[in-house]
Coordinates of C-alpha atoms in Angstrom, one line a residue:
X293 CA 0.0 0.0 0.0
X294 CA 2.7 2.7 1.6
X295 CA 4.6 1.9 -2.0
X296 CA 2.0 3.0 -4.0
X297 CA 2.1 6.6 -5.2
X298 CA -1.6 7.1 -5.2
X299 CA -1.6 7.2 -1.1
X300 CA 1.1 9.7 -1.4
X301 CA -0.6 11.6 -4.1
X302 CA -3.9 11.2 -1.7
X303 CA -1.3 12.5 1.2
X304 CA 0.2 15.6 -0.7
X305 CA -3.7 16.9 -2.1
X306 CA -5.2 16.7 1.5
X307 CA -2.4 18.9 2.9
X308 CA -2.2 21.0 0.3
X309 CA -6.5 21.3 0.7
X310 CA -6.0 21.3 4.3
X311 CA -3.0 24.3 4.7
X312 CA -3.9 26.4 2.1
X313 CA -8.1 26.3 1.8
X314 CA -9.8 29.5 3.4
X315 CA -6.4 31.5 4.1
X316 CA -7.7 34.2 1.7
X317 CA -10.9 34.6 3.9
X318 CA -9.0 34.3 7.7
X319 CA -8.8 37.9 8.5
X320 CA -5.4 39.1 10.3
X321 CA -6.8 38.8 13.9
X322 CA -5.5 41.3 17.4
X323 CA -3.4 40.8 19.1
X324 CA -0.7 38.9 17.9
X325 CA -1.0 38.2 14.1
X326 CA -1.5 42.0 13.1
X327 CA 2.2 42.6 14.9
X328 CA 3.6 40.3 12.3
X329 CA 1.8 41.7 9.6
X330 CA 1.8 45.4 10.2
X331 CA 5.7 44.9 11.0
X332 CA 6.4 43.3 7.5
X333 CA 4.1 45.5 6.0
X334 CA 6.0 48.8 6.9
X335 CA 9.1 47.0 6.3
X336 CA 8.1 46.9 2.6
X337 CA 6.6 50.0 2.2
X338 CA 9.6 51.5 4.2
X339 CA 12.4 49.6 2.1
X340 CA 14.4 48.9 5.5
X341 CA 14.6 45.1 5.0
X342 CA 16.9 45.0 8.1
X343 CA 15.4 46.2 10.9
X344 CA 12.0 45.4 12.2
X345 CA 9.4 48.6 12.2
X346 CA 6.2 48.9 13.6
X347 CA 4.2 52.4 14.2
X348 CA 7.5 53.9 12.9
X349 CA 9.6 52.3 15.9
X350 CA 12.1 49.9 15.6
X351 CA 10.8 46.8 16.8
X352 CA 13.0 44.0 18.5
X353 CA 10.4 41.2 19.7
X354 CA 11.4 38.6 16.8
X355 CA 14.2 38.2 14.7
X356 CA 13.9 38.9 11.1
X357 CA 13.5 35.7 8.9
X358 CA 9.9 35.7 9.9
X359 CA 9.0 39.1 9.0
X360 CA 11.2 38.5 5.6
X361 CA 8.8 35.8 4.9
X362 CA 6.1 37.4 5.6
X363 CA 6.9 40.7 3.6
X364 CA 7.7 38.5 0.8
X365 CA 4.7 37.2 1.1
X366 CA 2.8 40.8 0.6
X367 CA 5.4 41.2 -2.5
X368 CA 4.3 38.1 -4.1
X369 CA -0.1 38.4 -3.1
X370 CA -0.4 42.1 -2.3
X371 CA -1.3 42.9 1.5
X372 CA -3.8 40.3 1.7
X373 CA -4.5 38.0 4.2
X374 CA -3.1 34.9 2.0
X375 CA 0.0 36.8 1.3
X376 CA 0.6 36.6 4.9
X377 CA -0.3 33.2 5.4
X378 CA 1.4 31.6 2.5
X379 CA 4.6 31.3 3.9
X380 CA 3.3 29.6 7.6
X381 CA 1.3 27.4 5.1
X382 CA 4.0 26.1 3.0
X383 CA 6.4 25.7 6.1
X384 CA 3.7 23.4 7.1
X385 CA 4.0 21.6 3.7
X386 CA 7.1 21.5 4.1
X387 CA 7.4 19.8 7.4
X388 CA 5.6 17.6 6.1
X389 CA 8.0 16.6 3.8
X390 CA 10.8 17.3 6.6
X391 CA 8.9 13.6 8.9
X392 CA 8.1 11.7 6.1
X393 CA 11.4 11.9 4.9
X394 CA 13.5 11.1 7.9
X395 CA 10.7 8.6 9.4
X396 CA 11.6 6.9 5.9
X397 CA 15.1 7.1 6.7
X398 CA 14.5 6.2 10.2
X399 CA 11.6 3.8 9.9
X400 CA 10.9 2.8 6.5
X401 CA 7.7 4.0 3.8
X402 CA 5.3 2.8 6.2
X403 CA 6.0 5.0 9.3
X404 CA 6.8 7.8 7.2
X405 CA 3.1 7.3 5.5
X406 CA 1.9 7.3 9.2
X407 CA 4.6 10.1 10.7
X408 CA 3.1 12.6 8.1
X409 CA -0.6 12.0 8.2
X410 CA -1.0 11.7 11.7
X411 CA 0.8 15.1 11.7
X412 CA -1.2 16.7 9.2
X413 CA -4.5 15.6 11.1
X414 CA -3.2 16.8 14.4
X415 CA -5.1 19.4 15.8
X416 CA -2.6 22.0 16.3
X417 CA -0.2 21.6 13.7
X418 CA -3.2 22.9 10.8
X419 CA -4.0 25.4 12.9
X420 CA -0.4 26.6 12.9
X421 CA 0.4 25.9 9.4
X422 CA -2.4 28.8 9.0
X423 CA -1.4 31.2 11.7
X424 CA 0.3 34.5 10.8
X425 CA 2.9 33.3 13.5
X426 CA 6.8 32.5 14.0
X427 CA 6.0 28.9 14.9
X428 CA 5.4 26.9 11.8
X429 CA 8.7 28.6 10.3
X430 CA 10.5 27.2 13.5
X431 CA 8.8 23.8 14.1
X432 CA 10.8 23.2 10.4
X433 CA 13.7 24.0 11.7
X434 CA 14.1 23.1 14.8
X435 CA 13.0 19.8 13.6
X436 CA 15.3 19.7 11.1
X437 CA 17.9 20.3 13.4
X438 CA 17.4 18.0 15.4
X439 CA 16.9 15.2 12.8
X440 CA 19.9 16.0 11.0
X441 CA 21.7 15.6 14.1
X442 CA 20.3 12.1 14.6
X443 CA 20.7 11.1 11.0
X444 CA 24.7 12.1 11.4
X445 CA 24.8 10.3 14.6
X446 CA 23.5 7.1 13.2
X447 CA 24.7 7.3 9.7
X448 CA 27.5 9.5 10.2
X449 CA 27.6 11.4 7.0
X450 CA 29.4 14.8 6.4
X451 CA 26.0 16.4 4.2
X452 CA 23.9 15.8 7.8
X453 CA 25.9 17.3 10.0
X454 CA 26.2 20.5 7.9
X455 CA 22.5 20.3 7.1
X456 CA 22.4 20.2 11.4
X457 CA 24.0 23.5 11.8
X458 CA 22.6 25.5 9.0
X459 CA 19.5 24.8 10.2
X460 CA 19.8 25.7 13.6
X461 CA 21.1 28.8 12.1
X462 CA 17.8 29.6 10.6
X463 CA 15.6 28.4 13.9
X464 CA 18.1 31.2 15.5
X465 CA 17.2 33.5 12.6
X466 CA 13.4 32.7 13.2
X467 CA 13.3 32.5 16.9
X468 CA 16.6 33.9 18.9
X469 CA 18.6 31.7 21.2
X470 CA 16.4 29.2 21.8
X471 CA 16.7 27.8 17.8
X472 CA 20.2 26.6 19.0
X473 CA 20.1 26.4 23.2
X474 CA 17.0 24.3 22.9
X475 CA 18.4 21.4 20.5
X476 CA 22.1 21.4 22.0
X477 CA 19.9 20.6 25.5
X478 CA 18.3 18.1 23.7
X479 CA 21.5 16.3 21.9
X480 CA 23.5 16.4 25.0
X481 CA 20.6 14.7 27.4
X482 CA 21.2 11.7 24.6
X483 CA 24.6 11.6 24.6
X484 CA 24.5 11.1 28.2
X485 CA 22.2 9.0 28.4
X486 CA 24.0 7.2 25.4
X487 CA 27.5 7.5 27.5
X488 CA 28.6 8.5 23.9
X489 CA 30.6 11.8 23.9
X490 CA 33.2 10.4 21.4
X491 CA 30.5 12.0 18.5
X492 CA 31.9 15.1 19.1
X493 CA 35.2 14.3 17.6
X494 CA 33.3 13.5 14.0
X495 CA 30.3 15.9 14.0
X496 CA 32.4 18.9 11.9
X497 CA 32.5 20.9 15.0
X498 CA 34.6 23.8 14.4
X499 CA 33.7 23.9 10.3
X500 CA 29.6 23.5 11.6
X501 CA 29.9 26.1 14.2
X502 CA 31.4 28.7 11.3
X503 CA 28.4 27.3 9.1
X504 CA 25.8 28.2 11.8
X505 CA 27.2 31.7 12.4
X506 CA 27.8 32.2 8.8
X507 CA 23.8 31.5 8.6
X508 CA 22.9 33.6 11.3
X509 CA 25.0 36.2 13.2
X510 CA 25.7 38.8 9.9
X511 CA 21.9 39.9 11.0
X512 CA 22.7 39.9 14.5
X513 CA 26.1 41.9 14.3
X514 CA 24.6 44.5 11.7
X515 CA 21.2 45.3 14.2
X516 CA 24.2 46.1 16.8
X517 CA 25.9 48.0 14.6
X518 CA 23.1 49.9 13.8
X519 CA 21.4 50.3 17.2
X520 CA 23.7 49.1 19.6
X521 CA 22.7 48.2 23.5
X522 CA 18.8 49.3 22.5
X523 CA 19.0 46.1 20.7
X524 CA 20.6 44.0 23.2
X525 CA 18.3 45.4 26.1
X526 CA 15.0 44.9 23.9
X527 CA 15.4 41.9 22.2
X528 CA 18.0 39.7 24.8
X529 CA 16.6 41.6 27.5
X530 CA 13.0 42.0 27.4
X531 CA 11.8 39.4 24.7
X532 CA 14.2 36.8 25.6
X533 CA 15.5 36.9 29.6
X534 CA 12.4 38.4 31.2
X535 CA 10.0 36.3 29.4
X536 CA 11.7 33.1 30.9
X537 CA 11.8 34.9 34.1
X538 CA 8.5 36.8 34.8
X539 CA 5.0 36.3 33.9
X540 CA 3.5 38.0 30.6
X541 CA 0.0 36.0 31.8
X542 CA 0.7 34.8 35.6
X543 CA -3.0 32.9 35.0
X544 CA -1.7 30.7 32.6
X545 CA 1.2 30.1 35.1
X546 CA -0.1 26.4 36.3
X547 CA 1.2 23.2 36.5
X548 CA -1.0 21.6 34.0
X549 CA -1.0 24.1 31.3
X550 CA 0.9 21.9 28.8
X551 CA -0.6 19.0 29.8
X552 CA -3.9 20.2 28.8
X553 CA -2.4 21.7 26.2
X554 CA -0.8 18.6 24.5
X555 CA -4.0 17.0 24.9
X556 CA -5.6 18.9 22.4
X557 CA -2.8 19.6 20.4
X558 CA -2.2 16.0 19.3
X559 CA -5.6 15.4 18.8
X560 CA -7.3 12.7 17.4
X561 CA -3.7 10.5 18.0
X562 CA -3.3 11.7 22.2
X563 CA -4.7 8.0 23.1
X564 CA -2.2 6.3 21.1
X565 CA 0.8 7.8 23.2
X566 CA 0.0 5.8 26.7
X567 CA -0.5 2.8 24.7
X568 CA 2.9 3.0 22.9
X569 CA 4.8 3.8 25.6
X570 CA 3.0 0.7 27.8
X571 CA 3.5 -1.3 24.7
X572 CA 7.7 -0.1 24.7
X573 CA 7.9 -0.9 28.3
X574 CA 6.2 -4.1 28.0
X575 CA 8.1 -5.6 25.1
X576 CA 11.5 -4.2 25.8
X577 CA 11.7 -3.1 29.7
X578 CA 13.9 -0.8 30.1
X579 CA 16.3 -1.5 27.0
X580 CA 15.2 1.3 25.1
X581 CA 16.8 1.5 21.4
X582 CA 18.7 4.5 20.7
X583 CA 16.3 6.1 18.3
X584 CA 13.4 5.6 20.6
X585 CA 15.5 7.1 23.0
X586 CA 16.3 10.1 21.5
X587 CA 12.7 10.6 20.0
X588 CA 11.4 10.2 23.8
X589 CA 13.9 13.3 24.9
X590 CA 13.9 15.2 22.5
X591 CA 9.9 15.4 23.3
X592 CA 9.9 15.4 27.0
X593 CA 12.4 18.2 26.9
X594 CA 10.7 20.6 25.1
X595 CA 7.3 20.1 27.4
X596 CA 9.8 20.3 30.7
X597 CA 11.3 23.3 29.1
X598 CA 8.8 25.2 28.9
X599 CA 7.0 24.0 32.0
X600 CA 9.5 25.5 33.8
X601 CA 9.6 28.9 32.1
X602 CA 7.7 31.9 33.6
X603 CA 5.9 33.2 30.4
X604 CA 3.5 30.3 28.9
X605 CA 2.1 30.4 25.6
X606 CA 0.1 27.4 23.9
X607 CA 2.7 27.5 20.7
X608 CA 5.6 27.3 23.0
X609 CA 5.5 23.2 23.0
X610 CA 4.5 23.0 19.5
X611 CA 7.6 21.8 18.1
X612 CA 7.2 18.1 20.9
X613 CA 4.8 17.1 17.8
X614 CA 7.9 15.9 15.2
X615 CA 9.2 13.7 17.5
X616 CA 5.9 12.7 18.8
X617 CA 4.6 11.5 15.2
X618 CA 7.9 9.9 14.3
X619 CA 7.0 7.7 17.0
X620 CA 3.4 7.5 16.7
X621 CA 4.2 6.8 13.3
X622 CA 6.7 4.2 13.5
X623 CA 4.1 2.3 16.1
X624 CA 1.0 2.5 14.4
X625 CA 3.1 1.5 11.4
X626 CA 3.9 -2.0 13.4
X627 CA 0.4 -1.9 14.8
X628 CA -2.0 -0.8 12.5
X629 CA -5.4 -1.6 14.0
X630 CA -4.5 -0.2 17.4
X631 CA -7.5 2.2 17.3
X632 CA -9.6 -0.7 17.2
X633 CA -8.9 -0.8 21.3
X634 CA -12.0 0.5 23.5
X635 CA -9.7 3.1 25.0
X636 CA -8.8 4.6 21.6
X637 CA -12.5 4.8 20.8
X638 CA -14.2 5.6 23.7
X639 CA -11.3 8.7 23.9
X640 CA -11.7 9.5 19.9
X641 CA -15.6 9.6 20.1
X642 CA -15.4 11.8 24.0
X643 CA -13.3 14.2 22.2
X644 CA -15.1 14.8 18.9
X645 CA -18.5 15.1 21.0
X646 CA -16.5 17.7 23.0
X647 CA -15.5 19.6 20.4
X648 CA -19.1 19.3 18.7
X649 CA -20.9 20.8 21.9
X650 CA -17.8 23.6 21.8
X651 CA -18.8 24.5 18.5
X652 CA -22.4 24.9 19.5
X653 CA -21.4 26.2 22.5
X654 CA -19.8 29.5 20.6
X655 CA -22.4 30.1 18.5
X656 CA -24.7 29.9 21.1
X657 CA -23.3 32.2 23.3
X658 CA -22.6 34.6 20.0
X659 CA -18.8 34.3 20.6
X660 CA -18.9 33.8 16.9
X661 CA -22.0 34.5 14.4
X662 CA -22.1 31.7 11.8
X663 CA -24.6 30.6 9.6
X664 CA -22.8 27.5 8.4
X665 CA -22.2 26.4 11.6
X666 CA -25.0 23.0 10.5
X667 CA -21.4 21.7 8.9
X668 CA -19.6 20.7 12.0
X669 CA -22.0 17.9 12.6
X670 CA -22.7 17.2 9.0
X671 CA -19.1 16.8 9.1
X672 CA -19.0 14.3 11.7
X673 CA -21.9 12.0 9.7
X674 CA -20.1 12.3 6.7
X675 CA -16.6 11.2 8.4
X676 CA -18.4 8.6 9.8
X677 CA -20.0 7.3 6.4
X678 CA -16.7 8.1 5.3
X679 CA -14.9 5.7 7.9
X680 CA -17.5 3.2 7.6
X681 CA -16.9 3.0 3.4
X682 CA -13.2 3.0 3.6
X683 CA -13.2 -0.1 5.9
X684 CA -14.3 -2.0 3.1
X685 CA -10.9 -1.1 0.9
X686 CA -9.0 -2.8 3.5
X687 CA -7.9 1.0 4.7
X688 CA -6.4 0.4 8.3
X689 CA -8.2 2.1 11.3
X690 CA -5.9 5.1 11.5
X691 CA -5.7 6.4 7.6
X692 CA -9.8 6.1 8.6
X693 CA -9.7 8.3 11.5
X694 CA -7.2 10.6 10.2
X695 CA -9.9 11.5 7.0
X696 CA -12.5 12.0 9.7
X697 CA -10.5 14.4 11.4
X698 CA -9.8 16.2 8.0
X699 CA -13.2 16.2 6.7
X700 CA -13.9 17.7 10.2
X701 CA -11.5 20.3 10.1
X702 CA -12.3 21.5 6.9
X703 CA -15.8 22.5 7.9
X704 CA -14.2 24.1 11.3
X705 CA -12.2 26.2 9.4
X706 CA -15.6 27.6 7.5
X707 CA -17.6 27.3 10.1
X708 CA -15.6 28.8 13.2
X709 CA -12.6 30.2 12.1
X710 CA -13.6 32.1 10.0
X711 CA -16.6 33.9 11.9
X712 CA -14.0 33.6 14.9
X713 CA -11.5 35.9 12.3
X714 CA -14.1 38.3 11.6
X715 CA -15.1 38.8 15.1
X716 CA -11.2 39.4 16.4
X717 CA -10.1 41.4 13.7
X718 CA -11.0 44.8 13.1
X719 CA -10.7 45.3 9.0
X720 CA -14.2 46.5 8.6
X721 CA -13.0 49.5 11.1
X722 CA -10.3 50.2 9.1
X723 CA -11.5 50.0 5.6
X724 CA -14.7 52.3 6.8
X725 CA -12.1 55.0 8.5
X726 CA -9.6 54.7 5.1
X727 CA -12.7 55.2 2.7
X728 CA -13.4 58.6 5.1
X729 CA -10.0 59.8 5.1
X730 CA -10.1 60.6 8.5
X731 CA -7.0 61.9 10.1
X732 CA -6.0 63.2 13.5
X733 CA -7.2 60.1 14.9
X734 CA -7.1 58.5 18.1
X735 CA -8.9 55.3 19.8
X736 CA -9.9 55.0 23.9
X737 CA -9.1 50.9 25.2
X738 CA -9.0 48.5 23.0
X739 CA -6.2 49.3 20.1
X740 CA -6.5 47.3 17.2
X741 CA -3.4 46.8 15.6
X742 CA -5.3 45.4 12.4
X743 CA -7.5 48.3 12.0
X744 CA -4.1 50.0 11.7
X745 CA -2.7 46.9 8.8
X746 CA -6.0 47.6 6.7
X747 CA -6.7 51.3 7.2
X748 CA -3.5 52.7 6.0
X749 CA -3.3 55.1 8.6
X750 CA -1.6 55.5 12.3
X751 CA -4.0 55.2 15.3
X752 CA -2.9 57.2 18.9
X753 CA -4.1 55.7 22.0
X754 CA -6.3 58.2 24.3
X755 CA -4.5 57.3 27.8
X756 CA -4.8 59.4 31.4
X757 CA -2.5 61.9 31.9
X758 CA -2.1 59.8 35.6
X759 CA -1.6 56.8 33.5
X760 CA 1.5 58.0 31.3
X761 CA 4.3 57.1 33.2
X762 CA 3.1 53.3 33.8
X763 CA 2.5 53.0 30.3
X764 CA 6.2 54.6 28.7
X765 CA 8.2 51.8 27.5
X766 CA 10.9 50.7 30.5
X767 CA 13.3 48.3 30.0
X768 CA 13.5 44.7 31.6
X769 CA 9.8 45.5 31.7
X770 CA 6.7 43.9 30.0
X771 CA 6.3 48.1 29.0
X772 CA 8.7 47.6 26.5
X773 CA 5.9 46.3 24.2
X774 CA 3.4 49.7 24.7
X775 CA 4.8 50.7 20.8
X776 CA 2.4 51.9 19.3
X777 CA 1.8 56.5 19.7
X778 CA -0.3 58.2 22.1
X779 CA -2.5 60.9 23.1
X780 CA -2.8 62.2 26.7
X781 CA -6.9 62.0 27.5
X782 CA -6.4 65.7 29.2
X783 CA -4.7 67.6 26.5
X784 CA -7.2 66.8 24.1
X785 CA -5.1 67.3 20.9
X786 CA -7.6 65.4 18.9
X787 CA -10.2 65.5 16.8
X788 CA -12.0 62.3 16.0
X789 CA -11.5 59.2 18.3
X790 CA -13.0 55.5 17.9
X791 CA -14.4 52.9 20.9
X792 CA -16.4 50.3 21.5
X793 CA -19.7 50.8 22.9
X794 CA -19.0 49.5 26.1
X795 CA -16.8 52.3 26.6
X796 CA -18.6 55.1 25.6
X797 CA -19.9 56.4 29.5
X798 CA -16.4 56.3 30.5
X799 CA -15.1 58.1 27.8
X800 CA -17.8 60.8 27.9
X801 CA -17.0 61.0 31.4
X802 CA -13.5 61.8 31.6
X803 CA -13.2 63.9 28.6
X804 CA -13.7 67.7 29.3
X805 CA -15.1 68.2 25.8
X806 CA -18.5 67.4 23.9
X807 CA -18.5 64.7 21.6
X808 CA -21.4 63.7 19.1
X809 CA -21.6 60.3 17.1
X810 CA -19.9 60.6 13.2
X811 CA -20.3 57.4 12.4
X812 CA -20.5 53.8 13.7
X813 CA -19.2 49.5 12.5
X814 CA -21.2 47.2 14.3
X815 CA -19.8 48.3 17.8
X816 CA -17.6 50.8 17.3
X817 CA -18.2 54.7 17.6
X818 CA -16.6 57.1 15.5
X819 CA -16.6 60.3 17.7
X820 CA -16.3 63.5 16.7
X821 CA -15.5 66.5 18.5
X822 CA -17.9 69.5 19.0
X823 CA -16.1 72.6 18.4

C-alpha cells in the first residue's frame, strides 16, 4: 500500500487542501498576528529590509526571517490576508516533507506514510500551518535540526551534520537563542544517556559552528551596529530573559498548562501515546533503542522546558509534535489496528463530541455568528460514512480516522474560524475610516493593531495623563511592548476618536469636551469632537 504513489498523491492533495483552503478569507486577527503583519508591512513600504518597524519604531520582539517571509509574502499576493499566510502554510508543507522523509530514513515508507498523516491531522499543527505566527517557520527547523543531528549520529555522514547547523542557524534566525540552546539541551541529554561523547570528535564541530554563524550572526552583528545596547536590552533583555523569568500571563502560570495543552494539540492521536509507551515498556523493559530514545527526549524536553519557564504560551511546546509522530508513526506502522482498542474509541468519540458541543457552545453564546455552523455535525456524519466506506478497501483504522478528522477540520475552518476571524479582527473599522479619510485620529481601550494593517493610517491611543508614566516603555519590563503612539486623555489634541460601545460612559465621562456620534461598525463609535 505505503509503495503506491496514489496514497502519497492522496497524502500531498489533503495537505495542500487542508493548509492552504480558506487562508484568503482568515482575517489578520488582534493581538498577535496584526504585529507580524503590520511589521512586515511597513518594512516593505519602508524599504528597510533590516530592521523590524512597527508604528515607525524599531521593533526587537522577533528576529527577522519571519517578517522576511512574511513581507515577501505581501510582495508576491499584495497585502492580503493569503500573502501573509502563505509562507506559515508552505512551512507546514514542508514539514511535512521534513517527517516523512527522515521517518523513511528512520523507519521505512510505512511509518513515514503514518509520521506525516497523523501530523497533518493533528489538531494544532493545521491550525499553525495557518497562523500569521513564528512557529510553523521554527517547528521546520528546529526539527530539522534535530533530525539531522540524529541522521549524522547514526549514519554519520558529512552532508547531515552540515544540514544540522545551518539549520539551527535559521531556527536562530526565526526564533533567537532558543533555535540553538533548545536542540544542543536536547543532543546532550542523549549523549549522556548514550554514554557516547566520542561523537563530538566527527560531527564537523569547528567547520559547523562557522556554518551556523555564517547563517545567522551577519543579521545579529549589523542590528548592533546599527542600534547598539537598545537592541541588546530589547530583544535579549525583554523578549528573551524576562520572558523566561517573569510572567507575561501569571493565570496561565499552572502546572498543568501543557498538559492540557498537549491533549488537544495532538488530537485525534493523544490515546495512542500511553498505549505505545505501555506497549515499549512491556516488550523491551527498560532496554530502550537508541532512536526511541532520543525521539522520547527530544519530546519530554521541550514540554519540561517550557513548563518550567515563567511566560507560557500554547505554541511554546508546538515543536514536541515531530518527534511525537515519528514515534506514533513508526508504532502505528507495526500496529496498524490499534485504534480498534475500546480506549482509543471511547477517547476519539469523547473528544469529537466535545469539540461538537464547543462549536455549539460558541455560537450559542454569539462568541462567533455563523450561519454555516449545520457543517460541524454534518461533518462528523459524513466522516463517519466516510470511515464506515473505507473499511471496506482494507484502509487500516488510522488512515480512517485521520480522514474523519480532515473532513472535520475543513468544515471548522468555514464554520468557526472564519466567523472567529471576523469577530477578532477589526478590517471592517479600518476600511470604513480609510474610505473617510479621517485623520488626527485616536482610539480610547482597545487598540487594534489590524484596523491600523488595513486602514492605511496610524491610530494614537487616548491614555490618562495619571496613566502615562506606567504605560512609557521601561526596559527589563513587559512596557517595552506599549509601541504603538499616544495621546494624553487631558490635552485633548484630537479630533476624532473611535471605541467600542461598552466604553462610551467612561469616555464621555472623563473627557472635558463634547463629543457627538460621526459614524459607527457594528460596535464601534466614531466620535467627533464638537467645536
Amino acid at each position: 500500500m505505503f509503495m503506491n504513489k496514489k496514497y502519497w498523491l492522496f497524502l500531498l492533495i489533503a495537505a495542500i487542501t487542508l493548509l492552504f483552503v480558506g487562508n484568503g478569507s482568515l482575517l489578520i486577527t488582534d493581538n498577535v498576528e496584526s504585529n507580524y503583519a503590520l511589521t512586515a508591512k511597513e518594512m516593505v513600504l519602508s524599504g528597510d529590509w533590516l530592521s523590524p518597524q512597527i508604528y515607525g519604531k524599531y521593533w526587537y520582539d522577533k528576529p527577522i526571517f519571519f517578517y522576511w517571509l512574511t513581507a515577501l509574502g505581501f510582495k508576491l499576493f499584495g497585502f492580503t490576508e493569503f500573502g501573509a499566510r502563505f509562507f506559515p502554510s508552505l512551512f507546514g508543507l514542508a514539514s511535512l516533507g521534513l517527517i516523512s522523509w527522515g521517518a523513511s530514513k528512520i523507519y521505512g515508507k510505512k511509518a513515514a506514510f503514518y509520521s506525516a498523516f497523523m501530523l497533518l491531522t493533528s489538531v494544532e499543527f493545521f491550525l499553525i500551518s495557518k497562523s500569521i505566527i513564528t512557529d510553523s517557520a521554527l517547528f521546520f527547523f528546529f526539527s530539522g535540526t534535530l533530525l539531522f543531528f540524529y541522521l549524522g549520529y547514526q549514519l554519520n555522514r558529512t552532508k547531515y551534520w552540515y544540514l544540522m547547523y545551518m539549520f539551527a542557524g535559521l531556527a536562530t534566525l526565526t526564533k533567537g537563542p532558543i533555535g540553538f540552546l533548545l536542540p544542543g539541551l536536547i543532543i546532550t541529554l542523549f549523549l549522556i544517556w548514550q554514554k557516547d561523547f566520542q561523537v563530538l570528535t566527527r560531527c564537523k564541530l569547528f567547520s559547523g559552528v562557522l556554518l551556523f554563524l555564517i547563517v545567522c550572526m551577519p543579521w545579529y552583528l549589523a542590528m548592533y551596529a546599527i542600534h547598539g545596547m537598545d537592541f541588546i536590552n530589547g530583544f535579549l533583555g525583554t523578549h528573551n530573559f524576562l520572558r523566561a523569568t517573569v510572567s507575561e500571563h501569571p493565570k496561565d502560570d499552572v502546572i498543568y498548562y501543557y498538559t492540557l495543552v498537549n491533549i488537544l494539540a495532538i488530537f485525534p492521536w493523544t490515546a495512542l501515546i500511553p498505549m505505545a509507551l505501555y506497549k515499549q515498556y512491556k516488550v523491551d523493559g527498560f532496554k530502550i533503542q537508541p532512536t526511541d530514545k532520543f525521539l522520547i527526549i527530544w519530546a519530554l524536553t521541550i514540554f519540561f522546558f517550557f513548563q518550567n519557564m515563567a511566560t507560557k504560551y500554547i505554541t511554546y511546546t508546538y515543536p514536541l509534535l515531530f518527534p511525537t509522530f515519528l514515534y506514533l508513526g513508526h508504532y502505528v506502522a507495526e500496529k496498524e489496528n490499534v485504534m480498534d482498542s475500546k480506549f482509543c474509541k471511547a477517547f476519539v468519540c469523547t473528544f469529537f463530541s466535545i469539540l461538537l458541543i464547543a462549536a455549539i457552545y460558541v455560537d450559542v453564546k454569539d462568541i462567533v455568528v455563523s450561519s454555516t455552523l449545520f457543517l460541524v455535525p454534518v461533518s462528523l456524519i459524513v466522516g463517519a460514512f466516510g470511515y464506515k466506506y473505507l473499511s471496506r478497501h482494507n484502509l487500516s483504522q488510522a488512515v480512517r480516522l485521520g480522514s474523519m478528522a480532515f473532513i472535520f477540520y475543513l468544515a471548522l475552518i468555514i464554520s468557526i474560524a472564519i466567523p472567529l476571524a471576523e469577530k477578532r479582527s477589526a478590517k471592517d473599522v479600518g476600511l470604513y475610516l480609510k474610505q473617510q479619510k479621517i485623520t488626527d485620529l485616536a482610539v480610547y481601550g482597545k487598540y487594534s493593531t489590524s484596523a491600523v494593517f488595513y486602514g492605511d493610517f496610524t491610530m494614537q491611543k487616548v491614555i490618562k495623563e495619571s496613566d502615562v508614566e506606567e504605560y512609557l516603555p521601561q526596559q527589563y519590563s513587559w512596557t517595552a511592548k506599549n509601541v504603538m503612539p499616544y495621546k494624553v486623555l487631558e490635552e485633548g489634541e484630537f479630533k476624532t476618536v473611535i471605541l467600542e460601545r461598552e466604553k462610551m460612559n467612561d469616555f464621555m465621562e472623563e473627557s472635558d469636551y463634547s463629543w457627538y456620534v460621526k459614524g459607527r461598525i457594528n460596535d464601534t463609535y466614531v466620535l467627533g469632537r464638537s467645536s
